PDB file of C-alpha atoms and ligand atoms in Angstrom:
ATOM      1  CA  UNK A   1      11.847   0.691 -61.319  1.00 38.00           C
ATOM      2  CA  UNK A   2       9.662   3.388 -59.866  1.00 39.00           C
ATOM      3  CA  UNK A   3       6.607   1.950 -61.506  1.00 34.00           C
ATOM      4  CA  UNK A   4       7.363  -1.513 -60.250  1.00 36.00           C
ATOM      5  CA  UNK A   5       7.951  -0.336 -56.706  1.00 33.00           C
ATOM      6  CA  UNK A   6       4.656   1.454 -56.774  1.00 38.00           C
ATOM      7  CA  UNK A   7       2.822  -1.568 -58.064  1.00 39.00           C
ATOM      8  CA  UNK A   8       4.433  -3.831 -55.470  1.00 37.00           C
ATOM      9  CA  UNK A   9       3.770  -1.257 -52.776  1.00 40.00           C
ATOM     10  CA  UNK A  10       0.175  -0.971 -53.755  1.00 39.00           C
ATOM     11  CA  UNK A  11      -0.385  -4.701 -53.794  1.00 38.00           C
ATOM     12  CA  UNK A  12       1.162  -5.118 -50.377  1.00 40.00           C
ATOM     13  CA  UNK A  13      -0.702  -2.132 -49.010  1.00 37.00           C
ATOM     14  CA  UNK A  14      -3.937  -3.471 -50.392  1.00 40.00           C
ATOM     15  CA  UNK A  15      -3.431  -6.807 -48.639  1.00 41.00           C
ATOM     16  CA  UNK A  16      -2.476  -5.130 -45.383  1.00 42.00           C
ATOM     17  CA  UNK A  17      -5.142  -2.492 -45.087  1.00 42.00           C
ATOM     18  CA  UNK A  18      -8.038  -4.028 -46.905  1.00 45.00           C
ATOM     19  CA  UNK A  19      -9.837  -5.230 -43.746  1.00 45.00           C
ATOM     20  CA  UNK A  20      -9.296  -1.951 -41.892  1.00 47.00           C
ATOM     21  CA  UNK A  21     -10.369  -0.011 -44.947  1.00 46.00           C
ATOM     22  CA  UNK A  22     -13.415  -2.155 -45.496  1.00 41.00           C
ATOM     23  CA  UNK A  23     -14.530  -1.565 -41.903  1.00 46.00           C
ATOM     24  CA  UNK A  24     -13.792   2.138 -42.095  1.00 47.00           C
ATOM     25  CA  UNK A  25     -15.865   2.461 -45.267  1.00 41.00           C
ATOM     26  CA  UNK A  26     -18.722   0.511 -43.693  1.00 41.00           C
ATOM     27  CA  UNK A  27     -18.421   2.718 -40.612  1.00 45.00           C
ATOM     28  CA  UNK A  28     -18.589   5.860 -42.721  1.00 42.00           C
ATOM     29  CA  UNK A  29     -21.721   4.451 -44.256  1.00 41.00           C
ATOM     30  CA  UNK A  30     -23.053   3.708 -40.768  1.00 39.00           C
ATOM     31  CA  UNK A  31     -23.173  -0.030 -41.418  1.00 43.00           C
ATOM     32  CA  UNK A  32     -20.933  -1.067 -38.472  1.00 44.00           C
ATOM     33  CA  UNK A  33     -20.470   0.559 -35.087  1.00 47.00           C
ATOM     34  CA  UNK A  34     -17.267   2.491 -34.536  1.00 47.00           C
ATOM     35  CA  UNK A  35     -15.006   0.940 -31.899  1.00 48.00           C
ATOM     36  CA  UNK A  36     -15.278   3.219 -28.848  1.00 48.00           C
ATOM     37  CA  UNK A  37     -11.643   4.087 -28.329  1.00 47.00           C
ATOM     38  CA  UNK A  38     -10.091   3.936 -31.772  1.00 49.00           C
ATOM     39  CA  UNK A  39      -8.085   1.281 -33.572  1.00 53.00           C
ATOM     40  CA  UNK A  40      -6.584  -0.513 -30.574  1.00 52.00           C
ATOM     41  CA  UNK A  41     -10.045  -1.409 -29.346  1.00 52.00           C
ATOM     42  CA  UNK A  42     -10.815  -3.298 -32.512  1.00 61.00           C
ATOM     43  CA  UNK A  43      -7.783  -5.494 -31.855  1.00 80.00           C
ATOM     44  CA  UNK A  44      -8.375  -5.933 -28.130  1.00 87.00           C
ATOM     45  CA  UNK A  45     -11.904  -6.856 -27.105  1.00 91.00           C
ATOM     46  CA  UNK A  46     -10.990  -6.258 -23.447  1.00 95.00           C
ATOM     47  CA  UNK A  47      -9.646  -2.719 -23.902  1.00 95.00           C
ATOM     48  CA  UNK A  48     -12.781  -0.949 -22.663  1.00 96.00           C
ATOM     49  CA  UNK A  49     -13.234  -3.248 -19.691  1.00 97.00           C
ATOM     50  CA  UNK A  50      -9.575  -2.786 -18.761  1.00 97.00           C
ATOM     51  CA  UNK A  51      -9.874   0.986 -18.976  1.00 97.00           C
ATOM     52  CA  UNK A  52     -12.971   0.910 -16.762  1.00 98.00           C
ATOM     53  CA  UNK A  53     -11.102  -1.294 -14.285  1.00 98.00           C
ATOM     54  CA  UNK A  54      -8.229   1.201 -14.056  1.00 98.00           C
ATOM     55  CA  UNK A  55     -10.718   3.990 -13.318  1.00 98.00           C
ATOM     56  CA  UNK A  56     -12.382   1.836 -10.660  1.00 98.00           C
ATOM     57  CA  UNK A  57      -9.035   1.073  -9.011  1.00 98.00           C
ATOM     58  CA  UNK A  58      -8.199   4.783  -8.983  1.00 98.00           C
ATOM     59  CA  UNK A  59     -11.556   5.587  -7.388  1.00 98.00           C
ATOM     60  CA  UNK A  60     -11.091   2.897  -4.734  1.00 98.00           C
ATOM     61  CA  UNK A  61      -7.569   4.122  -4.033  1.00 98.00           C
ATOM     62  CA  UNK A  62      -9.007   7.602  -3.359  1.00 98.00           C
ATOM     63  CA  UNK A  63     -11.772   6.217  -1.135  1.00 97.00           C
ATOM     64  CA  UNK A  64      -9.391   4.107   0.951  1.00 97.00           C
ATOM     65  CA  UNK A  65      -6.492   6.581   0.938  1.00 97.00           C
ATOM     66  CA  UNK A  66      -6.997   7.582   4.572  1.00 95.00           C
ATOM     67  CA  UNK A  67      -6.619   3.957   5.691  1.00 94.00           C
ATOM     68  CA  UNK A  68      -3.871   2.878   3.307  1.00 96.00           C
ATOM     69  CA  UNK A  69      -1.834   6.071   3.137  1.00 96.00           C
ATOM     70  CA  UNK A  70      -1.908   5.778  -0.678  1.00 97.00           C
ATOM     71  CA  UNK A  71      -4.753   7.806  -2.154  1.00 97.00           C
ATOM     72  CA  UNK A  72      -3.144   7.536  -5.573  1.00 98.00           C
ATOM     73  CA  UNK A  73      -1.167   4.619  -6.934  1.00 98.00           C
ATOM     74  CA  UNK A  74       2.041   5.211  -8.851  1.00 98.00           C
ATOM     75  CA  UNK A  75       1.987   5.376 -12.640  1.00 98.00           C
ATOM     76  CA  UNK A  76       4.322   2.352 -12.744  1.00 98.00           C
ATOM     77  CA  UNK A  77       1.899   0.168 -10.809  1.00 98.00           C
ATOM     78  CA  UNK A  78      -1.094   1.307 -12.861  1.00 98.00           C
ATOM     79  CA  UNK A  79       0.816   0.666 -16.097  1.00 98.00           C
ATOM     80  CA  UNK A  80       1.604  -2.876 -14.956  1.00 98.00           C
ATOM     81  CA  UNK A  81      -2.067  -3.502 -14.135  1.00 98.00           C
ATOM     82  CA  UNK A  82      -2.996  -2.075 -17.542  1.00 97.00           C
ATOM     83  CA  UNK A  83      -0.526  -4.336 -19.295  1.00 97.00           C
ATOM     84  CA  UNK A  84      -1.043  -7.780 -17.753  1.00 98.00           C
ATOM     85  CA  UNK A  85      -3.812  -9.692 -19.575  1.00 97.00           C
ATOM     86  CA  UNK A  86      -5.952 -10.737 -16.584  1.00 98.00           C
ATOM     87  CA  UNK A  87      -8.291 -12.657 -18.888  1.00 97.00           C
ATOM     88  CA  UNK A  88      -5.521 -15.211 -19.397  1.00 97.00           C
ATOM     89  CA  UNK A  89      -5.319 -15.856 -15.642  1.00 98.00           C
ATOM     90  CA  UNK A  90      -9.014 -16.573 -15.009  1.00 97.00           C
ATOM     91  CA  UNK A  91     -10.852 -19.736 -16.047  1.00 96.00           C
ATOM     92  CA  UNK A  92     -12.322 -19.366 -19.554  1.00 94.00           C
ATOM     93  CA  UNK A  93     -15.850 -19.549 -18.126  1.00 95.00           C
ATOM     94  CA  UNK A  94     -15.174 -16.277 -16.233  1.00 96.00           C
ATOM     95  CA  UNK A  95     -13.814 -14.453 -19.273  1.00 94.00           C
ATOM     96  CA  UNK A  96     -16.638 -11.911 -19.187  1.00 95.00           C
ATOM     97  CA  UNK A  97     -15.672 -10.946 -15.622  1.00 97.00           C
ATOM     98  CA  UNK A  98     -11.913 -10.952 -16.188  1.00 97.00           C
ATOM     99  CA  UNK A  99     -11.691  -7.154 -15.786  1.00 98.00           C
ATOM    100  CA  UNK A 100     -14.382  -6.757 -13.153  1.00 98.00           C
ATOM    101  CA  UNK A 101     -12.896  -5.425  -9.924  1.00 97.00           C
ATOM    102  CA  UNK A 102     -13.569  -8.606  -7.960  1.00 97.00           C
ATOM    103  CA  UNK A 103     -11.827 -11.832  -6.968  1.00 96.00           C
ATOM    104  CA  UNK A 104     -12.702 -14.938  -8.988  1.00 97.00           C
ATOM    105  CA  UNK A 105     -12.419 -18.666  -8.301  1.00 96.00           C
ATOM    106  CA  UNK A 106      -9.510 -20.430 -10.034  1.00 95.00           C
ATOM    107  CA  UNK A 107     -10.249 -24.003  -8.879  1.00 94.00           C
ATOM    108  CA  UNK A 108      -8.978 -26.072  -5.934  1.00 95.00           C
ATOM    109  CA  UNK A 109     -10.869 -23.710  -3.619  1.00 92.00           C
ATOM    110  CA  UNK A 110      -8.463 -20.872  -4.458  1.00 94.00           C
ATOM    111  CA  UNK A 111      -9.036 -17.412  -5.904  1.00 95.00           C
ATOM    112  CA  UNK A 112      -7.365 -14.793  -8.047  1.00 96.00           C
ATOM    113  CA  UNK A 113      -7.354 -11.626  -5.916  1.00 96.00           C
ATOM    114  CA  UNK A 114      -9.438  -8.530  -6.608  1.00 97.00           C
ATOM    115  CA  UNK A 115      -7.483  -6.251  -8.992  1.00 98.00           C
ATOM    116  CA  UNK A 116      -7.674  -3.297  -6.583  1.00 98.00           C
ATOM    117  CA  UNK A 117      -6.077  -5.445  -3.865  1.00 98.00           C
ATOM    118  CA  UNK A 118      -3.348  -6.582  -6.282  1.00 98.00           C
ATOM    119  CA  UNK A 119      -2.684  -2.930  -7.154  1.00 98.00           C
ATOM    120  CA  UNK A 120      -2.717  -1.857  -3.492  1.00 98.00           C
ATOM    121  CA  UNK A 121      -0.388  -4.617  -2.320  1.00 98.00           C
ATOM    122  CA  UNK A 122       1.955  -3.932  -5.231  1.00 98.00           C
ATOM    123  CA  UNK A 123       1.900  -0.221  -4.404  1.00 98.00           C
ATOM    124  CA  UNK A 124       2.611  -0.868  -0.708  1.00 98.00           C
ATOM    125  CA  UNK A 125       5.662  -2.975  -1.636  1.00 98.00           C
ATOM    126  CA  UNK A 126       7.392   0.092  -3.148  1.00 97.00           C
ATOM    127  CA  UNK A 127       9.351  -2.272  -5.367  1.00 94.00           C
ATOM    128  CA  UNK A 128      12.147  -0.818  -7.498  1.00 97.00           C
ATOM    129  CA  UNK A 129      13.297  -1.982 -10.953  1.00 98.00           C
ATOM    130  CA  UNK A 130      16.362  -3.828  -9.658  1.00 98.00           C
ATOM    131  CA  UNK A 131      14.538  -5.693  -6.870  1.00 98.00           C
ATOM    132  CA  UNK A 132      14.201  -9.391  -6.158  1.00 98.00           C
ATOM    133  CA  UNK A 133      10.717 -10.063  -4.784  1.00 98.00           C
ATOM    134  CA  UNK A 134       9.345 -13.188  -3.119  1.00 99.00           C
ATOM    135  CA  UNK A 135       5.644 -14.029  -3.419  1.00 98.00           C
ATOM    136  CA  UNK A 136       3.946 -16.646  -1.257  1.00 98.00           C
ATOM    137  CA  UNK A 137       0.825 -18.053  -2.937  1.00 98.00           C
ATOM    138  CA  UNK A 138       1.315 -18.102  -6.725  1.00 98.00           C
ATOM    139  CA  UNK A 139      -2.360 -18.983  -7.323  1.00 97.00           C
ATOM    140  CA  UNK A 140      -3.213 -17.989 -10.889  1.00 98.00           C
ATOM    141  CA  UNK A 141       0.155 -16.281 -11.386  1.00 98.00           C
ATOM    142  CA  UNK A 142      -1.473 -12.876 -11.951  1.00 98.00           C
ATOM    143  CA  UNK A 143       0.182 -11.033  -9.049  1.00 98.00           C
ATOM    144  CA  UNK A 144       3.528 -12.552 -10.046  1.00 98.00           C
ATOM    145  CA  UNK A 145       3.064 -11.245 -13.607  1.00 98.00           C
ATOM    146  CA  UNK A 146       2.197  -7.751 -12.339  1.00 98.00           C
ATOM    147  CA  UNK A 147       5.354  -7.758 -10.207  1.00 98.00           C
ATOM    148  CA  UNK A 148       7.438  -9.089 -13.086  1.00 98.00           C
ATOM    149  CA  UNK A 149       6.544  -5.937 -15.046  1.00 98.00           C
ATOM    150  CA  UNK A 150       8.070  -3.833 -12.273  1.00 98.00           C
ATOM    151  CA  UNK A 151      11.104  -5.603 -10.846  1.00 98.00           C
ATOM    152  CA  UNK A 152      14.160  -7.563 -11.895  1.00 98.00           C
ATOM    153  CA  UNK A 153      13.224 -10.982 -10.549  1.00 98.00           C
ATOM    154  CA  UNK A 154      10.147 -12.562  -8.980  1.00 99.00           C
ATOM    155  CA  UNK A 155      10.228 -15.773  -6.938  1.00 99.00           C
ATOM    156  CA  UNK A 156       6.851 -17.328  -6.264  1.00 98.00           C
ATOM    157  CA  UNK A 157       5.898 -20.366  -4.170  1.00 98.00           C
ATOM    158  CA  UNK A 158       2.612 -22.283  -4.366  1.00 98.00           C
ATOM    159  CA  UNK A 159       1.632 -25.128  -2.040  1.00 98.00           C
ATOM    160  CA  UNK A 160      -0.991 -26.830  -4.269  1.00 97.00           C
ATOM    161  CA  UNK A 161       0.926 -28.633  -7.000  1.00 98.00           C
ATOM    162  CA  UNK A 162      -1.581 -28.492  -9.902  1.00 97.00           C
ATOM    163  CA  UNK A 163      -2.257 -24.789  -9.170  1.00 97.00           C
ATOM    164  CA  UNK A 164       1.451 -23.972  -9.183  1.00 98.00           C
ATOM    165  CA  UNK A 165       2.147 -26.012 -12.308  1.00 98.00           C
ATOM    166  CA  UNK A 166      -0.707 -24.382 -14.156  1.00 98.00           C
ATOM    167  CA  UNK A 167       0.529 -20.898 -13.270  1.00 98.00           C
ATOM    168  CA  UNK A 168       4.122 -21.758 -14.212  1.00 98.00           C
ATOM    169  CA  UNK A 169       3.009 -23.017 -17.635  1.00 98.00           C
ATOM    170  CA  UNK A 170       0.900 -19.912 -18.284  1.00 98.00           C
ATOM    171  CA  UNK A 171       3.647 -17.499 -17.207  1.00 98.00           C
ATOM    172  CA  UNK A 172       6.052 -19.254 -19.542  1.00 98.00           C
ATOM    173  CA  UNK A 173       3.506 -19.116 -22.374  1.00 98.00           C
ATOM    174  CA  UNK A 174       3.117 -15.377 -21.818  1.00 98.00           C
ATOM    175  CA  UNK A 175       6.880 -14.964 -22.090  1.00 98.00           C
ATOM    176  CA  UNK A 176       7.739 -13.968 -18.511  1.00 98.00           C
ATOM    177  CA  UNK A 177      11.402 -14.862 -18.145  1.00 98.00           C
ATOM    178  CA  UNK A 178      11.979 -13.181 -14.783  1.00 98.00           C
ATOM    179  CA  UNK A 179       9.645 -15.317 -12.681  1.00 98.00           C
ATOM    180  CA  UNK A 180      10.898 -18.436 -10.894  1.00 98.00           C
ATOM    181  CA  UNK A 181       8.194 -20.626  -9.414  1.00 98.00           C
ATOM    182  CA  UNK A 182       8.251 -23.624  -7.160  1.00 98.00           C
ATOM    183  CA  UNK A 183       5.900 -25.923  -5.323  1.00 98.00           C
ATOM    184  CA  UNK A 184       6.279 -25.903  -1.565  1.00 98.00           C
ATOM    185  CA  UNK A 185       5.237 -24.448   1.761  1.00 98.00           C
ATOM    186  CA  UNK A 186       5.903 -20.734   1.560  1.00 98.00           C
ATOM    187  CA  UNK A 187       5.759 -20.437   5.352  1.00 97.00           C
ATOM    188  CA  UNK A 188       9.459 -21.231   5.280  1.00 97.00           C
ATOM    189  CA  UNK A 189      10.209 -18.767   2.484  1.00 98.00           C
ATOM    190  CA  UNK A 190      12.863 -19.612  -0.117  1.00 98.00           C
ATOM    191  CA  UNK A 191      16.143 -19.668   1.858  1.00 98.00           C
ATOM    192  CA  UNK A 192      18.277 -20.554  -1.185  1.00 98.00           C
ATOM    193  CA  UNK A 193      17.211 -17.320  -2.929  1.00 98.00           C
ATOM    194  CA  UNK A 194      17.074 -15.071   0.161  1.00 98.00           C
ATOM    195  CA  UNK A 195      17.431 -12.278   1.130  1.00 98.00           C
ATOM    196  CA  UNK A 196      14.719 -10.359  -0.731  1.00 98.00           C
ATOM    197  CA  UNK A 197      14.061  -6.669  -1.352  1.00 98.00           C
ATOM    198  CA  UNK A 198      10.350  -7.267  -0.803  1.00 98.00           C
ATOM    199  CA  UNK A 199       8.033 -10.113   0.188  1.00 98.00           C
ATOM    200  CA  UNK A 200       4.340 -10.313  -0.661  1.00 98.00           C
ATOM    201  CA  UNK A 201       2.101 -12.937   0.917  1.00 98.00           C
ATOM    202  CA  UNK A 202      -1.223 -13.491  -0.850  1.00 98.00           C
ATOM    203  CA  UNK A 203      -2.801 -15.873   1.678  1.00 97.00           C
ATOM    204  CA  UNK A 204      -3.740 -14.952   5.235  1.00 97.00           C
ATOM    205  CA  UNK A 205      -1.491 -16.059   8.099  1.00 96.00           C
ATOM    206  CA  UNK A 206      -2.482 -16.168  11.767  1.00 96.00           C
ATOM    207  CA  UNK A 207       0.923 -14.641  12.518  1.00 96.00           C
ATOM    208  CA  UNK A 208       3.688 -13.249  10.353  1.00 97.00           C
ATOM    209  CA  UNK A 209       5.951 -16.247   9.544  1.00 98.00           C
ATOM    210  CA  UNK A 210       9.343 -15.661  11.257  1.00 97.00           C
ATOM    211  CA  UNK A 211      11.269 -17.230   8.345  1.00 98.00           C
ATOM    212  CA  UNK A 212       9.899 -14.542   6.040  1.00 98.00           C
ATOM    213  CA  UNK A 213      10.987 -11.752   8.387  1.00 98.00           C
ATOM    214  CA  UNK A 214      14.454 -13.302   8.475  1.00 98.00           C
ATOM    215  CA  UNK A 215      14.589 -13.351   4.660  1.00 98.00           C
ATOM    216  CA  UNK A 216      13.975  -9.604   4.270  1.00 98.00           C
ATOM    217  CA  UNK A 217      17.007  -7.469   3.446  1.00 98.00           C
ATOM    218  CA  UNK A 218      17.627  -4.477   5.690  1.00 97.00           C
ATOM    219  CA  UNK A 219      15.388  -1.724   4.307  1.00 96.00           C
ATOM    220  CA  UNK A 220      13.025  -4.281   2.726  1.00 98.00           C
ATOM    221  CA  UNK A 221       9.233  -4.476   3.081  1.00 98.00           C
ATOM    222  CA  UNK A 222       6.679  -7.227   3.474  1.00 98.00           C
ATOM    223  CA  UNK A 223       2.985  -6.910   2.668  1.00 98.00           C
ATOM    224  CA  UNK A 224       0.880  -9.646   4.245  1.00 98.00           C
ATOM    225  CA  UNK A 225      -2.725 -10.242   5.292  1.00 98.00           C
ATOM    226  CA  UNK A 226      -2.838 -11.307   8.941  1.00 98.00           C
ATOM    227  CA  UNK A 227      -5.773 -12.878  10.768  1.00 97.00           C
ATOM    228  CA  UNK A 228      -6.679 -16.234  12.275  1.00 90.00           C
ATOM    229  CA  UNK A 229      -9.183 -18.383  10.372  1.00 85.00           C
ATOM    230  CA  UNK A 230     -12.704 -17.104  10.849  1.00 85.00           C
ATOM    231  CA  UNK A 231     -11.472 -13.734  12.135  1.00 91.00           C
ATOM    232  CA  UNK A 232     -11.191 -10.415  10.358  1.00 94.00           C
ATOM    233  CA  UNK A 233      -7.906 -10.161   8.498  1.00 97.00           C
ATOM    234  CA  UNK A 234      -5.960  -6.950   8.066  1.00 97.00           C
ATOM    235  CA  UNK A 235      -3.337  -6.159   5.517  1.00 98.00           C
ATOM    236  CA  UNK A 236      -0.045  -5.446   7.298  1.00 98.00           C
ATOM    237  CA  UNK A 237       2.991  -3.623   6.014  1.00 98.00           C
ATOM    238  CA  UNK A 238       6.219  -4.597   7.730  1.00 98.00           C
ATOM    239  CA  UNK A 239       9.455  -2.710   7.240  1.00 98.00           C
ATOM    240  CA  UNK A 240      12.838  -4.061   8.284  1.00 98.00           C
ATOM    241  CA  UNK A 241      14.883  -0.948   8.963  1.00 97.00           C
ATOM    242  CA  UNK A 242      18.538  -0.581   8.003  1.00 95.00           C
ATOM    243  CA  UNK A 243      19.526  -1.467  11.588  1.00 95.00           C
ATOM    244  CA  UNK A 244      17.452  -4.656  11.423  1.00 93.00           C
ATOM    245  CA  UNK A 245      14.660  -3.416  13.710  1.00 96.00           C
ATOM    246  CA  UNK A 246      11.084  -4.040  12.598  1.00 97.00           C
ATOM    247  CA  UNK A 247       8.059  -1.764  12.299  1.00 98.00           C
ATOM    248  CA  UNK A 248       4.618  -3.075  11.387  1.00 97.00           C
ATOM    249  CA  UNK A 249       1.598  -1.062  10.319  1.00 96.00           C
ATOM    250  CA  UNK A 250      -1.957  -2.278  10.021  1.00 96.00           C
ATOM    251  CA  UNK A 251      -3.790  -1.287   6.837  1.00 95.00           C
ATOM    252  CA  UNK A 252      -7.164  -2.318   5.366  1.00 95.00           C
ATOM    253  CA  UNK A 253      -9.420  -5.193   6.420  1.00 96.00           C
ATOM    254  CA  UNK A 254      -9.213  -7.837   3.688  1.00 96.00           C
ATOM    255  CA  UNK A 255     -10.377 -11.345   2.883  1.00 94.00           C
ATOM    256  CA  UNK A 256      -7.862 -13.933   1.708  1.00 95.00           C
ATOM    257  CA  UNK A 257      -7.784 -17.729   1.644  1.00 94.00           C
ATOM    258  CA  UNK A 258      -5.740 -19.089   4.562  1.00 95.00           C
ATOM    259  CA  UNK A 259      -2.017 -19.728   4.423  1.00 97.00           C
ATOM    260  CA  UNK A 260      -1.933 -23.483   4.906  1.00 96.00           C
ATOM    261  CA  UNK A 261       0.931 -25.592   6.260  1.00 91.00           C
ATOM    262  CA  UNK A 262       2.396 -28.684   4.659  1.00 87.00           C
ATOM    263  CA  UNK A 263       3.556 -30.469   7.886  1.00 74.00           C
TER     264      UNK A 263
HETATM  265  N1  SAH B   1      -1.469 -14.371  -5.836  1.00 91.26           N
HETATM  266  C1  SAH B   1      -2.560 -15.165  -6.389  1.00 91.26           C
HETATM  267  C2  SAH B   1      -3.741 -15.300  -5.471  1.00 91.26           C
HETATM  268  C3  SAH B   1      -3.429 -16.272  -4.476  1.00 91.26           C
HETATM  269  S1  SAH B   1      -4.726 -17.117  -3.642  1.00 91.26           S
HETATM  270  C4  SAH B   1      -3.000 -14.623  -7.725  1.00 91.26           C
HETATM  271  O1  SAH B   1      -2.518 -13.579  -8.155  1.00 91.26           O
HETATM  272  O2  SAH B   1      -3.838 -15.284  -8.354  1.00 91.26           O
HETATM  273  C5  SAH B   1      -3.661 -17.807  -2.413  1.00 91.26           C
HETATM  274  C6  SAH B   1      -2.775 -18.935  -2.881  1.00 91.26           C
HETATM  275  O3  SAH B   1      -1.897 -19.233  -1.797  1.00 91.26           O
HETATM  276  C7  SAH B   1      -3.538 -20.219  -3.176  1.00 91.26           C
HETATM  277  O4  SAH B   1      -3.240 -20.672  -4.455  1.00 91.26           O
HETATM  278  C8  SAH B   1      -3.043 -21.167  -2.095  1.00 91.26           C
HETATM  279  O5  SAH B   1      -2.979 -22.514  -2.518  1.00 91.26           O
HETATM  280  C9  SAH B   1      -1.664 -20.618  -1.789  1.00 91.26           C
HETATM  281  N2  SAH B   1      -1.110 -20.991  -0.481  1.00 91.26           N
HETATM  282  C10 SAH B   1      -1.769 -21.168   0.688  1.00 91.26           C
HETATM  283  N3  SAH B   1      -0.907 -21.502   1.658  1.00 91.26           N
HETATM  284  C11 SAH B   1       0.332 -21.543   1.095  1.00 91.26           C
HETATM  285  C12 SAH B   1       1.638 -21.829   1.580  1.00 91.26           C
HETATM  286  N4  SAH B   1       1.868 -22.169   2.857  1.00 91.26           N
HETATM  287  N5  SAH B   1       2.679 -21.751   0.735  1.00 91.26           N
HETATM  288  C13 SAH B   1       2.474 -21.409  -0.584  1.00 91.26           C
HETATM  289  N6  SAH B   1       1.265 -21.151  -1.102  1.00 91.26           N
HETATM  290  C14 SAH B   1       0.203 -21.201  -0.280  1.00 91.26           C
END
C-alpha cells in the first residue's frame, strides 16, 4: 500500500510540477530569465504592469490629495483595482496599454476611463459592502466590475446599445453575478430599482440630473463630472443628508465624454 501510494504520488507530482521544475532548473543554469516577482508573475503576464499601475495611482492620489481630500485611497478600493482584469475591458489591439494609467478608446467614440479616475471616483463614493450602487455610462463595464468587488449590487445603464450589450456579455463571462445592466437614458436614473446608496455618473452632464438626486437615499452620495460641452468639467461630490438637504463639493478638473440624451 505504502509503496503504491508513493508511486502514484510521484507520478502525479511529476506531471504537475514538471514544467515548473524544468523552468526552475533552466533558471538555475541561467538559461531563462527569472520572473521578476515570483511564481504568480509567470502565470500572469500583466502582474508587473498592474503593480506599477497601483503605484502610479497611489502617487497621483498623493499629488492630488489637497484638491480631492483623499491623499490615500482605501485598501478596499486598491484591492478592487488590483483584482479586476482591465486587459479584458480594452480592445485587444490596446492590450499592451491595458495597465497604463490612461483612458483608452473602446469604440463608438467612447472611452474606458483612466484607472486613477476610476479609483478616485470609487473612493469618493465611500461605498459599503451592503450597498446598492447605480452607475450611469456602463461603457466597457470596467467601473461596474470594480464596484461589484466592493458592494452588494451594481446597476449600470448604457445609452449606446452595442456598447451596453458588449459590456453585459463580458461581465457575465467574467462571472459577475451582482451587476444588472440595461440599455437606456441614464439621465432618468433607474426608478424601478431606486433608491440607491450611491450613484456614479461616468459621462459629463451640463447640470446634475434631478432624477438622480431624487433617487439617492438619505445619507447617500453621488459622484459626477459636471461641465457643459466644450467647457472645463469638474468632478462633483454630492451628499444627500439624512434630513434630505443637499451639499455639493467641487473636486478635480476632469475630461469625460458628454452625457447624451435619448429624446
Ligand atoms: N464607466 C465606463 C466609462 C464610460 S464612458 C467604463 O468603465 O468603461 C461614458 C459612457 O457613458 C459611454 O459609453 C456613453 O455611451 C455613456 N452615456 C452617455 N450618455 C449616457 C446616458 N444618458 N445614459 C447612459 N449612458 C450614457
